[in-house]
Coordinates of C-alpha atoms in Angstrom, one line a residue:
M1 CA 6.1 4.5 -30.8
I2 CA 5.1 7.9 -31.4
E3 CA 7.8 10.7 -32.2
R4 CA 6.1 13.3 -33.3
L5 CA 2.8 15.5 -31.9
E6 CA 1.5 18.7 -33.5
T7 CA -0.6 21.6 -31.9
D8 CA -2.1 24.8 -33.5
R9 CA 1.5 26.5 -33.3
L10 CA 4.1 23.8 -32.3
I11 CA 5.7 20.9 -33.7
L12 CA 6.9 18.2 -30.4
R13 CA 9.3 16.0 -32.0
R14 CA 11.6 13.5 -30.5
P15 CA 15.2 15.3 -29.6
T16 CA 18.0 14.6 -31.5
P17 CA 22.0 14.9 -30.6
E18 CA 22.1 18.3 -32.8
D19 CA 19.7 19.7 -30.4
A20 CA 21.9 19.3 -27.4
A21 CA 23.6 22.8 -28.1
A22 CA 20.7 24.8 -27.6
Y23 CA 19.9 23.0 -24.3
I24 CA 23.2 23.6 -23.3
A25 CA 22.9 27.3 -24.0
Y26 CA 20.0 27.3 -22.1
Y27 CA 21.4 26.3 -19.0
A28 CA 24.1 28.3 -19.1
S29 CA 22.0 31.2 -20.1
N30 CA 20.9 34.7 -17.8
W31 CA 17.7 33.6 -18.5
R32 CA 17.8 30.1 -16.7
A33 CA 19.2 32.2 -14.0
T34 CA 16.0 34.1 -13.2
H35 CA 14.1 30.5 -12.2
G36 CA 16.7 27.8 -12.0
P37 CA 20.2 27.3 -11.2
V38 CA 22.3 27.3 -14.3
M39 CA 25.0 24.6 -15.1
Q40 CA 28.6 23.9 -16.8
A41 CA 28.6 22.6 -20.4
D42 CA 29.5 19.3 -19.3
G43 CA 26.8 18.9 -16.7
A44 CA 24.3 19.8 -19.1
R45 CA 25.9 17.7 -21.9
R46 CA 25.5 14.5 -19.4
R47 CA 22.0 15.8 -18.2
Y48 CA 21.0 16.0 -22.4
Q49 CA 22.4 12.5 -22.5
R50 CA 20.1 11.0 -20.0
I51 CA 17.0 12.7 -21.8
L52 CA 18.2 11.0 -25.2
G53 CA 18.7 7.5 -23.2
H54 CA 15.2 7.6 -21.7
W55 CA 13.9 7.4 -25.1
E56 CA 16.2 4.5 -26.3
K57 CA 15.3 2.7 -22.9
N58 CA 11.6 3.2 -22.5
G59 CA 10.4 4.1 -25.9
Y60 CA 9.1 7.6 -25.3
G61 CA 10.3 10.7 -23.1
R62 CA 10.4 14.4 -23.5
F63 CA 9.8 16.1 -26.9
V64 CA 11.9 19.4 -28.1
V65 CA 9.2 22.2 -29.0
E66 CA 9.4 24.0 -32.1
L67 CA 7.5 26.7 -33.7
K68 CA 5.6 25.4 -37.0
G69 CA 7.3 27.3 -40.0
Q70 CA 10.5 28.2 -37.7
P71 CA 12.8 25.2 -37.6
G72 CA 14.9 25.5 -34.0
A73 CA 14.0 24.4 -30.7
I74 CA 12.6 26.5 -28.4
G75 CA 12.2 24.1 -25.3
L76 CA 11.7 20.8 -24.0
V77 CA 8.1 19.3 -22.4
G78 CA 6.6 16.0 -22.0
P79 CA 6.8 12.1 -20.1
H80 CA 9.5 11.6 -17.9
W81 CA 9.9 8.6 -15.5
P82 CA 13.7 8.1 -14.4
D83 CA 14.2 5.0 -12.0
S84 CA 14.8 7.1 -9.2
Y85 CA 11.2 8.9 -9.2
P86 CA 8.2 7.1 -7.4
E87 CA 5.9 7.7 -10.2
P88 CA 6.0 9.4 -13.6
E89 CA 6.1 13.0 -14.3
L90 CA 5.5 15.9 -16.8
T91 CA 7.9 18.3 -17.1
G92 CA 8.7 21.7 -19.4
Q93 CA 10.8 24.0 -20.0
L94 CA 11.1 26.9 -22.7
W95 CA 14.5 28.0 -23.6
T96 CA 14.4 31.6 -24.4
R97 CA 13.1 34.4 -22.4
D98 CA 11.4 35.5 -26.0
A99 CA 9.4 32.2 -26.0
V100 CA 7.7 32.9 -22.7
G101 CA 4.4 35.0 -22.5
N102 CA 2.9 33.7 -25.9
G103 CA 1.2 30.6 -24.1
Y104 CA 3.7 28.1 -25.8
G105 CA 4.1 26.5 -22.4
L106 CA 0.4 25.8 -21.6
E107 CA 0.1 24.6 -25.3
S108 CA 2.8 22.3 -25.1
V109 CA 2.1 20.6 -21.6
A110 CA -1.4 20.1 -22.6
A111 CA -0.7 18.3 -25.5
A112 CA 2.0 16.3 -23.9
R113 CA -0.2 15.4 -20.7
A114 CA -3.0 14.4 -23.9
H115 CA -0.4 12.2 -25.3
A116 CA 0.7 10.3 -21.8
Y117 CA -3.0 9.8 -21.1
S118 CA -4.0 8.6 -24.6
A119 CA -0.9 6.7 -26.2
L120 CA 1.1 5.7 -22.8
G121 CA -2.1 4.7 -21.0
W122 CA -1.1 6.9 -17.8
T123 CA -3.7 7.5 -15.3
S124 CA -2.2 10.0 -13.4
A125 CA 1.2 12.5 -13.6
V126 CA 2.7 15.0 -11.5
T127 CA 4.7 18.2 -12.1
Y128 CA 7.3 18.8 -9.3
I129 CA 7.6 22.6 -8.8
H130 CA 10.1 24.8 -7.0
A131 CA 7.9 26.8 -4.5
E132 CA 9.5 30.0 -5.1
N133 CA 9.0 29.4 -9.3
S134 CA 6.2 31.5 -9.3
H135 CA 5.9 31.0 -13.2
A136 CA 5.6 27.2 -13.3
V137 CA 3.0 27.5 -10.6
R138 CA 0.4 29.7 -12.3
M139 CA 0.2 27.3 -15.3
A140 CA 0.3 24.2 -13.3
R141 CA -2.8 26.0 -11.9
K142 CA -4.1 26.7 -15.3
L143 CA -3.9 23.2 -16.3
G144 CA -5.8 22.1 -13.3
A145 CA -2.9 20.8 -11.3
R146 CA -2.8 21.0 -7.7
I147 CA -0.5 20.6 -4.8
D148 CA -0.4 16.6 -3.6
P149 CA 0.5 16.9 0.1
T150 CA 1.1 13.0 0.1
V151 CA 3.6 13.0 -2.5
H152 CA 7.3 13.8 -1.3
A153 CA 9.6 15.1 -3.8
P154 CA 12.6 12.9 -5.0
A155 CA 15.5 13.4 -2.8
S156 CA 17.0 15.5 -5.8
L157 CA 14.3 17.8 -6.0
D158 CA 14.4 19.5 -2.1
G159 CA 12.4 22.4 -2.2
H160 CA 9.7 21.3 -4.8
D161 CA 6.3 20.6 -4.1
A162 CA 4.1 17.9 -6.1
W163 CA 1.8 19.2 -8.1
R164 CA -0.8 16.7 -9.4
H165 CA -2.8 16.9 -12.6
P166 CA -6.6 15.7 -13.4
S167 CA -6.7 12.2 -14.0
P168 CA -8.4 11.6 -17.6
E169 CA -11.3 10.8 -16.1
E170 CA -11.3 14.3 -14.5
L171 CA -10.1 16.2 -17.7
S172 CA -13.2 14.4 -19.9
G173 CA -15.7 17.0 -21.4
T174 CA -12.9 20.0 -20.1
V175 CA -10.9 22.4 -21.8
V176 CA -7.7 23.7 -20.8
P177 CA -7.9 27.7 -20.1
S178 CA -6.7 30.0 -22.6
P179 CA -3.6 31.4 -21.9
A180 CA -5.0 35.1 -22.0
R181 CA -5.0 37.1 -19.2
R182 CA -8.2 37.9 -17.7
K183 CA -9.0 41.8 -18.0
I184 CA -11.4 42.0 -14.7
A185 CA -10.7 39.9 -11.6
K186 CA -13.4 37.2 -11.2
P187 CA -15.3 37.9 -7.9
R188 CA -14.7 34.6 -5.5
K189 CA -15.4 33.9 -2.1
P190 CA -12.6 32.0 -0.5
A191 CA -11.3 31.9 2.7
A192 CA -8.0 33.9 3.5
P193 CA -5.3 31.9 2.6
T194 CA -1.8 31.0 4.7
L195 CA 0.9 31.6 2.5
K196 CA 4.6 30.5 3.5
T197 CA 8.1 32.2 2.4
R198 CA 11.4 31.4 3.2
R199 CA 11.2 33.1 6.7
L200 CA 7.8 34.4 6.9
T201 CA 4.0 33.3 7.5
L202 CA 1.5 35.0 6.2
R203 CA -1.7 34.2 7.8
P204 CA -5.3 35.4 8.4
Y205 CA -6.2 38.1 10.7
R206 CA -7.2 37.3 14.5
I207 CA -9.0 39.2 17.0
E208 CA -6.1 39.0 19.2
D209 CA -4.1 41.1 16.0
F210 CA -6.4 43.9 16.4
E211 CA -4.6 45.2 19.4
P212 CA -0.9 45.7 17.4
Y213 CA -2.8 46.6 14.6
A214 CA -4.6 49.7 15.9
A215 CA -1.2 50.7 18.1
F216 CA 0.5 50.9 15.1
L217 CA -2.3 53.3 13.6
A218 CA -2.4 55.3 16.6
S219 CA 1.6 56.1 16.7
D220 CA 3.6 58.6 14.8
R221 CA 4.9 55.7 12.3
A222 CA 1.7 56.0 10.5
R223 CA 2.4 59.3 9.8
H224 CA 2.9 58.2 5.7
I225 CA -0.6 57.2 5.8
H226 CA -2.4 59.9 6.7
G227 CA -2.0 59.1 10.7
P228 CA -2.3 58.6 13.6
H229 CA -6.0 57.3 13.2
S230 CA -8.4 57.1 16.1
I231 CA -9.3 53.5 16.8
E232 CA -12.8 53.7 15.4
T233 CA -10.9 54.2 12.3
A234 CA -8.4 51.2 12.6
W235 CA -11.5 49.1 13.5
Q236 CA -12.9 50.2 10.0
W237 CA -9.5 49.7 8.3
F238 CA -9.0 45.9 10.2
T239 CA -12.7 44.5 9.3
N240 CA -12.1 45.9 5.4
D241 CA -8.9 44.1 5.2
I242 CA -10.9 40.8 6.4
A243 CA -14.1 41.2 4.6
H244 CA -11.9 42.0 1.3
W245 CA -11.6 38.2 0.9
S246 CA -15.2 37.3 0.8
L247 CA -15.8 40.1 -1.7
F248 CA -13.0 40.0 -4.0
G249 CA -10.6 36.7 -3.4
Y250 CA -7.9 38.8 -1.9
G251 CA -7.6 41.0 1.3
G252 CA -5.0 41.6 4.1
L253 CA -2.9 39.0 6.2
M254 CA -0.9 39.3 9.2
I255 CA 3.2 38.5 9.0
E256 CA 4.7 36.2 11.4
H257 CA 8.7 35.4 11.4
K258 CA 9.7 33.0 13.9
R259 CA 5.6 32.9 15.2
R260 CA 6.3 36.4 16.1
L261 CA 3.7 38.8 14.6
I262 CA 6.0 41.8 12.8
G263 CA 3.2 43.5 10.3
Q264 CA 0.9 43.4 7.8
V265 CA 0.5 42.9 4.0
A266 CA -2.8 43.8 2.0
I267 CA -4.4 44.1 -1.3
T268 CA -7.6 46.4 -1.0
S269 CA -9.7 48.0 -3.5
G270 CA -13.1 49.9 -3.1
Y271 CA -14.5 53.6 -2.9
R272 CA -11.0 54.7 -1.4
F273 CA -8.8 53.5 -4.3
P274 CA -9.7 53.6 -8.1
E275 CA -8.0 50.1 -8.5
P276 CA -6.5 47.2 -6.3
V277 CA -3.7 48.6 -4.2
L278 CA -0.8 46.2 -2.4
G279 CA 0.3 47.8 0.7
W280 CA 2.0 46.9 4.1
F281 CA 3.6 48.0 7.3
L282 CA 5.5 46.5 9.6
F283 CA 5.8 47.0 13.6
D284 CA 8.7 48.8 15.4
G285 CA 12.0 47.1 15.3
N286 CA 11.4 45.0 12.1
E287 CA 12.7 47.3 9.1
G288 CA 15.4 46.7 7.2
K289 CA 15.8 43.2 6.9
G290 CA 13.6 42.8 3.9
F291 CA 10.5 41.5 5.8
A292 CA 8.1 43.7 3.6
T293 CA 9.6 43.1 0.2
E294 CA 9.3 39.1 1.2
A295 CA 5.7 39.2 2.0
A296 CA 4.5 41.6 -0.4
F297 CA 6.2 39.5 -3.1
A298 CA 4.2 36.8 -1.9
L299 CA 0.8 38.4 -1.7
R300 CA 1.3 39.7 -4.9
N301 CA 1.8 36.1 -6.5
F302 CA -1.2 35.0 -4.8
A303 CA -3.3 37.4 -6.1
Y304 CA -2.0 37.0 -9.6
E305 CA -2.7 33.6 -9.5
S306 CA -5.6 33.0 -7.2
A307 CA -7.8 36.0 -8.1
G308 CA -6.9 37.0 -11.8
L309 CA -5.4 40.4 -11.5
E310 CA -3.5 41.7 -13.8
T311 CA -1.8 44.4 -12.1
L312 CA -1.4 45.9 -8.9
V313 CA -0.2 49.6 -7.7
S314 CA 1.5 50.8 -4.4
Y315 CA 1.2 54.2 -2.9
S316 CA 3.8 55.9 -1.1
A317 CA 4.2 59.3 0.6
P318 CA 7.0 61.3 -1.4
E319 CA 9.0 61.3 1.8
N320 CA 8.7 57.6 2.6
A321 CA 11.8 56.3 1.4
R322 CA 11.8 52.8 2.6
S323 CA 8.2 52.4 1.5
I324 CA 9.3 53.2 -2.0
A325 CA 12.6 51.2 -1.8
V326 CA 10.1 48.2 -1.0
S327 CA 8.5 49.1 -4.3
I328 CA 11.5 49.2 -6.5
R329 CA 12.7 46.2 -5.2
L330 CA 9.2 44.4 -6.0
G331 CA 9.7 45.9 -9.6
A332 CA 7.5 48.3 -9.4
V333 CA 8.0 51.7 -11.6
R334 CA 6.6 55.0 -10.9
D335 CA 3.5 55.6 -12.7
P336 CA 2.3 59.2 -12.7
Q337 CA -0.9 58.5 -14.6
A338 CA -2.3 56.5 -11.7
H339 CA -5.1 57.8 -10.4
P340 CA -4.6 59.2 -6.7
P341 CA -6.6 57.5 -4.0
A342 CA -9.7 59.3 -2.5
M343 CA -7.4 59.8 0.9
G344 CA -5.4 62.4 -0.9
D345 CA -3.1 63.2 -3.7
N346 CA 0.2 63.5 -1.8
F347 CA 1.3 60.3 -2.9
V348 CA 3.5 58.6 -5.5
A349 CA 2.0 55.6 -7.2
F350 CA 4.1 52.7 -8.2
R351 CA 3.1 50.2 -11.1
H352 CA 3.5 46.5 -10.4
P353 CA 5.0 44.0 -13.0
A354 CA 1.8 42.1 -14.6
P355 CA 2.0 38.6 -14.3
D356 CA 3.4 36.5 -17.4
S357 CA 0.5 34.8 -19.4
D358 CA 2.6 31.7 -19.7
G359 CA 4.1 29.6 -17.2
N360 CA 7.8 27.8 -17.3
V361 CA 7.2 24.4 -15.6
E362 CA 10.5 23.1 -14.4
A363 CA 11.6 19.8 -13.2
Y364 CA 15.1 19.7 -12.3
A365 CA 16.2 16.4 -13.5

């Protein structure tokens, strides 16, 4: 039985009853509330007892994570296979906000996976991640995991996707990517994705979308983006949004609500913009429902995870209160140092928060 692992910076050790206090505090904390349900002390204590019991029953289990030279648990990571699960799972969680953003999650999960493959003889593993847990999704991608649509999460994990880790053979000769952020997005040539949120579908453009797209740009509703615009300009913008996907790995998507087209969201760059810009518009009658915020949040997360972007800006006309409100809800802040777009300087720039360099893979079990 292996009860201790070490990495360059971390110690992974078998949990003890004394670690329960840190675990219970995590589940009751404001930090936990940012990415998962909080829990009363009795419930967290029972859950922790099951973690200890897993070791007693199986001879392995999840490890408490500590920093070398700094005793005190900062998280929990490792192999996990409850009786109700169809196959083994790798889980991980960091217990304090201060522990996030340093690569500890990536480092510890990679070590736990190597242990599961080499010492426990596992040939595969999944991690169940809630679709809205963008931090965990980002780290799963860095570990080489991909969604496995053939696996259904246990009933206790409703809303979670199964992320399939590479097998030992697939990992042979490869290195887990560094948690350091990429400074420049690498050019990619993917097809435009289809993204789903709680209420919306963000999908690639279709030729039949051009008519409502052009109608919006020709209307008074486009006044905040120097409109109304001609049909020629609309066609240039429409095709530019599409071309971005093959040039940069990000671009425009149409927004649908209950199969009804309600607007557009896009990340664009090029000669008009000094850096990538996140923008959106909604067709008449769809404002005030949170659709723009929901769509922009989904596309921003996709671009951070898949295109390696480190930050984004959004430009709004000073009088466009609705657009400014969306930027603020997205966590963006005024950036007077941002360069204005080529279309003019009568815009207010909002700087979006950068992605975390470290995810927090979390299995709620």
